[in-house]
Amino acid sequence: SHGSFFLRVGAIAFGLATMIYNGLEFGEFFEIPFTSPCYQVLRGVNPLLQMMFTFMQMYFIFMNSRLNIHRFKVIARFGLMHIVATNLCVWIRTLVLESLKEITGYLQKRNSTVALTTPTSSVVRNLNNDFAILATEPPVFWDEFAESPLAPAALVSANRTPIDPQTCGRVNIMGSIVQDSAPYLFPFIIEYSLIGAAVIYVMWRHIGRHARYQGEEDLEQRLEVILSRRAVALAHANAGRVDCVGASKGLFFGLLLLVGSLICLILFFVLVHHPQLGLLAIYLADVSHCALMGLSIIAIIIGFIRVQGLKFQGEEQSDLNDILQRVSAFGLFVYAVFSVIAGALTALTSEPNLLVMITGNLSVVQVVLQLLFIADIARRRVHLPEHDRSKPGRQIVTFLLICNVTMWIIYTFETQKVIANPVQLDFYG
């Protein structure tokens, strides 16, 4: 199988969010009149094409999870690799736009603050030497995308003002909904592109492999019939009952942790814009993140102990799972390492730097331990009746599942914000 059922359901969820953003982009296209110099047909065509590509790939992934291609192999390899490249391009483009949006907002706030607090324009220019390139005439392609809320032309320099929507005769239909929803929908586009690229790449690798013979196919069909009958019998026997045995404690402890993290997240966004309480918001975010990592590490260690009694089988693992785990772990590892570097220089004299360094170190340890735990538990099997009754490790796995969902929410809506990383911002600029 080129991806589990839950992975395919996740791809559908992320794909639907991607299509919602494409629909908003397409609606924004109608704000620019035909007679405007900023009008371009590609602004309306690109969102439609991306929406069609997203839907077709979503359907293809969900319906062809067991596809093995044995005919027209050259064409299949070319087509699938082209789809992988397309997903990577969408992924990189979205990352760049997301970073550009954060940098643009930071520069606008910085320059507006400098303009209000500095009496002379000469001092303003001295304070903005690092961004002197922004004060020059923008490149040609900036003007072409001037009306996009994520366009580089939206950057503000010391001698320029933000682009007025009326410059291109723009009719206010969508308002600021695209710009306001972008920080929440961009992570879904990134996740969907990553899942799509990984699944299609695994399909590409399996082109021409495991050729089937008639005898093997007949045997497999007979086995599928037997297994399906057995599954139907078990379904009737367990009708109306959800099996949560051995997972209730981990589930509710995880939900408690999720609620606490969401409360801290809400308080962060409420306090971070307050002039006197901004530093408290940063402390709250770092402490809650540090506590989450610490509890996750403890749970992983307990999980290692609990699953030792299960039988270990060293069969080959799924390529798709390995790709997704390593790519995501690499990103977290790089972010944590850079955070540790930024916080380690003055960790003994500054509390925020110390918190950043501790959280970064815990993140590295958590990523490494969780990768090892997943690799180990994926090869464990039940082989005794008492294991089937006690279900060792199920509590821990359920708790870690909710922990990872909580971490995804934090990394998506809090950590990516420039204002949530003052230590890293002061160090790297």
PDB file of C-alpha atoms in Angstrom, residues 215-331:
ATOM      1  CA  GLY A 215      -1.394 -18.354  -9.881  1.00  0.00           C
ATOM      2  CA  GLU A 216      -0.345 -15.762  -7.349  1.00  0.00           C
ATOM      3  CA  GLU A 217      -3.243 -13.509  -8.278  1.00  0.00           C
ATOM      4  CA  ASP A 218      -5.775 -16.337  -7.850  1.00  0.00           C
ATOM      5  CA  LEU A 219      -4.289 -17.203  -4.455  1.00  0.00           C
ATOM      6  CA  GLU A 220      -4.429 -13.586  -3.353  1.00  0.00           C
ATOM      7  CA  GLN A 221      -8.046 -13.269  -4.425  1.00  0.00           C
ATOM      8  CA  ARG A 222      -8.969 -16.361  -2.427  1.00  0.00           C
ATOM      9  CA  LEU A 223      -7.139 -15.013   0.630  1.00  0.00           C
ATOM     10  CA  GLU A 224      -8.914 -11.675   0.289  1.00  0.00           C
ATOM     11  CA  VAL A 225     -12.291 -13.444   0.223  1.00  0.00           C
ATOM     12  CA  ILE A 226     -11.445 -15.418   3.367  1.00  0.00           C
ATOM     13  CA  LEU A 227     -10.158 -12.348   5.192  1.00  0.00           C
ATOM     14  CA  SER A 228     -13.144 -10.247   4.157  1.00  0.00           C
ATOM     15  CA  ARG A 229     -15.558 -12.884   5.467  1.00  0.00           C
ATOM     16  CA  ARG A 230     -13.635 -13.001   8.724  1.00  0.00           C
ATOM     17  CA  ALA A 231     -13.709  -9.210   8.974  1.00  0.00           C
ATOM     18  CA  VAL A 232     -17.478  -9.152   8.381  1.00  0.00           C
ATOM     19  CA  ALA A 233     -17.991 -11.740  11.125  1.00  0.00           C
ATOM     20  CA  LEU A 234     -15.904  -9.708  13.565  1.00  0.00           C
ATOM     21  CA  ALA A 235     -17.732  -6.521  12.610  1.00  0.00           C
ATOM     22  CA  HIS A 236     -21.108  -8.133  13.355  1.00  0.00           C
ATOM     23  CA  ALA A 237     -19.775  -9.487  16.647  1.00  0.00           C
ATOM     24  CA  ASN A 238     -18.516  -6.051  17.726  1.00  0.00           C
ATOM     25  CA  ALA A 239     -21.346  -4.010  16.226  1.00  0.00           C
ATOM     26  CA  GLY A 240     -22.127  -0.855  18.180  1.00  0.00           C
ATOM     27  CA  ARG A 241     -18.978  -1.021  20.309  1.00  0.00           C
ATOM     28  CA  VAL A 242     -15.905   1.206  19.933  1.00  0.00           C
ATOM     29  CA  ASP A 243     -12.749  -0.491  21.167  1.00  0.00           C
ATOM     30  CA  CYS A 244     -10.987   2.013  23.449  1.00  0.00           C
ATOM     31  CA  VAL A 245      -9.709  -0.641  25.840  1.00  0.00           C
ATOM     32  CA  GLY A 246      -6.227   0.196  27.046  1.00  0.00           C
ATOM     33  CA  ALA A 247      -6.312   3.750  25.685  1.00  0.00           C
ATOM     34  CA  SER A 248      -8.685   5.707  27.931  1.00  0.00           C
ATOM     35  CA  LYS A 249      -6.072   7.078  30.345  1.00  0.00           C
ATOM     36  CA  GLY A 250      -3.706   8.109  27.581  1.00  0.00           C
ATOM     37  CA  LEU A 251      -6.609   9.655  25.676  1.00  0.00           C
ATOM     38  CA  PHE A 252      -7.868  11.816  28.534  1.00  0.00           C
ATOM     39  CA  PHE A 253      -4.409  12.826  29.757  1.00  0.00           C
ATOM     40  CA  GLY A 254      -3.615  13.823  26.192  1.00  0.00           C
ATOM     41  CA  LEU A 255      -6.853  15.801  25.871  1.00  0.00           C
ATOM     42  CA  LEU A 256      -6.059  17.551  29.159  1.00  0.00           C
ATOM     43  CA  LEU A 257      -2.650  18.497  27.786  1.00  0.00           C
ATOM     44  CA  LEU A 258      -4.254  19.671  24.531  1.00  0.00           C
ATOM     45  CA  VAL A 259      -6.700  21.917  26.395  1.00  0.00           C
ATOM     46  CA  GLY A 260      -3.904  23.399  28.512  1.00  0.00           C
ATOM     47  CA  SER A 261      -1.791  24.082  25.434  1.00  0.00           C
ATOM     48  CA  LEU A 262      -4.730  25.710  23.626  1.00  0.00           C
ATOM     49  CA  ILE A 263      -5.346  27.960  26.644  1.00  0.00           C
ATOM     50  CA  CYS A 264      -1.678  29.008  26.614  1.00  0.00           C
ATOM     51  CA  LEU A 265      -1.900  29.583  22.854  1.00  0.00           C
ATOM     52  CA  ILE A 266      -4.960  31.816  23.210  1.00  0.00           C
ATOM     53  CA  LEU A 267      -3.351  33.760  26.057  1.00  0.00           C
ATOM     54  CA  PHE A 268      -0.237  34.203  23.927  1.00  0.00           C
ATOM     55  CA  PHE A 269      -2.154  35.847  21.080  1.00  0.00           C
ATOM     56  CA  VAL A 270      -4.100  38.008  23.553  1.00  0.00           C
ATOM     57  CA  LEU A 271      -1.073  39.208  25.531  1.00  0.00           C
ATOM     58  CA  VAL A 272       1.582  39.450  22.827  1.00  0.00           C
ATOM     59  CA  HIS A 273       0.145  42.671  21.380  1.00  0.00           C
ATOM     60  CA  HIS A 274      -0.115  44.314  24.805  1.00  0.00           C
ATOM     61  CA  PRO A 275       2.785  46.752  25.367  1.00  0.00           C
ATOM     62  CA  GLN A 276       3.359  45.785  29.016  1.00  0.00           C
ATOM     63  CA  LEU A 277       2.549  42.069  28.757  1.00  0.00           C
ATOM     64  CA  GLY A 278       4.373  41.109  25.562  1.00  0.00           C
ATOM     65  CA  LEU A 279       7.325  39.608  27.442  1.00  0.00           C
ATOM     66  CA  LEU A 280       4.953  37.604  29.655  1.00  0.00           C
ATOM     67  CA  ALA A 281       3.384  36.127  26.517  1.00  0.00           C
ATOM     68  CA  ILE A 282       6.797  34.991  25.290  1.00  0.00           C
ATOM     69  CA  TYR A 283       7.548  33.411  28.679  1.00  0.00           C
ATOM     70  CA  LEU A 284       4.194  31.630  28.647  1.00  0.00           C
ATOM     71  CA  ALA A 285       4.766  30.250  25.151  1.00  0.00           C
ATOM     72  CA  ASP A 286       8.283  28.999  25.915  1.00  0.00           C
ATOM     73  CA  VAL A 287       7.373  27.445  29.274  1.00  0.00           C
ATOM     74  CA  SER A 288       4.317  25.627  27.869  1.00  0.00           C
ATOM     75  CA  HIS A 289       6.331  24.366  24.903  1.00  0.00           C
ATOM     76  CA  CYS A 290       9.121  23.220  27.218  1.00  0.00           C
ATOM     77  CA  ALA A 291       6.642  21.383  29.469  1.00  0.00           C
ATOM     78  CA  LEU A 292       5.046  19.697  26.457  1.00  0.00           C
ATOM     79  CA  MET A 293       8.413  18.459  25.232  1.00  0.00           C
ATOM     80  CA  GLY A 294       9.380  17.215  28.686  1.00  0.00           C
ATOM     81  CA  LEU A 295       6.144  15.238  29.121  1.00  0.00           C
ATOM     82  CA  SER A 296       6.529  13.782  25.649  1.00  0.00           C
ATOM     83  CA  ILE A 297      10.076  12.604  26.412  1.00  0.00           C
ATOM     84  CA  ILE A 298       8.922  10.962  29.654  1.00  0.00           C
ATOM     85  CA  ALA A 299       6.072   9.234  27.803  1.00  0.00           C
ATOM     86  CA  ILE A 300       8.445   7.904  25.136  1.00  0.00           C
ATOM     87  CA  ILE A 301      10.789   6.448  27.759  1.00  0.00           C
ATOM     88  CA  ILE A 302       7.842   4.748  29.486  1.00  0.00           C
ATOM     89  CA  GLY A 303       6.687   3.479  26.103  1.00  0.00           C
ATOM     90  CA  PHE A 304      10.066   1.867  25.432  1.00  0.00           C
ATOM     91  CA  ILE A 305       9.748   0.001  28.730  1.00  0.00           C
ATOM     92  CA  ARG A 306       6.143  -1.063  28.155  1.00  0.00           C
ATOM     93  CA  VAL A 307       6.634  -2.620  24.710  1.00  0.00           C
ATOM     94  CA  GLN A 308       9.693  -4.688  25.575  1.00  0.00           C
ATOM     95  CA  GLY A 309       7.542  -7.782  26.072  1.00  0.00           C
ATOM     96  CA  LEU A 310       6.133  -7.678  22.539  1.00  0.00           C
ATOM     97  CA  LYS A 311       7.687  -9.806  19.815  1.00  0.00           C
ATOM     98  CA  PHE A 312      10.148  -7.970  17.560  1.00  0.00           C
ATOM     99  CA  GLN A 313       9.928  -8.614  13.801  1.00  0.00           C
ATOM    100  CA  GLY A 314      12.509  -6.912  11.621  1.00  0.00           C
ATOM    101  CA  GLU A 315      10.624  -6.850   8.342  1.00  0.00           C
ATOM    102  CA  GLU A 316      11.076  -4.026   5.865  1.00  0.00           C
ATOM    103  CA  GLN A 317       9.246  -0.820   6.675  1.00  0.00           C
ATOM    104  CA  SER A 318       7.205   1.387   4.373  1.00  0.00           C
ATOM    105  CA  ASP A 319       9.196   3.834   2.249  1.00  0.00           C
ATOM    106  CA  LEU A 320       6.410   6.393   2.571  1.00  0.00           C
ATOM    107  CA  ASN A 321       6.532   6.411   6.364  1.00  0.00           C
ATOM    108  CA  ASP A 322      10.318   6.756   6.323  1.00  0.00           C
ATOM    109  CA  ILE A 323      10.194   9.710   3.907  1.00  0.00           C
ATOM    110  CA  LEU A 324       7.565  11.628   5.864  1.00  0.00           C
ATOM    111  CA  GLN A 325       9.239  10.995   9.211  1.00  0.00           C
ATOM    112  CA  ARG A 326      12.729  11.953   8.082  1.00  0.00           C
ATOM    113  CA  VAL A 327      11.705  15.094   6.208  1.00  0.00           C
ATOM    114  CA  SER A 328       9.580  16.412   9.077  1.00  0.00           C
ATOM    115  CA  ALA A 329      12.169  15.420  11.698  1.00  0.00           C
ATOM    116  CA  PHE A 330      14.907  17.162   9.722  1.00  0.00           C
ATOM    117  CA  GLY A 331      12.926  20.414   9.706  1.00  0.00           C
TER     118      GLY A 331
END
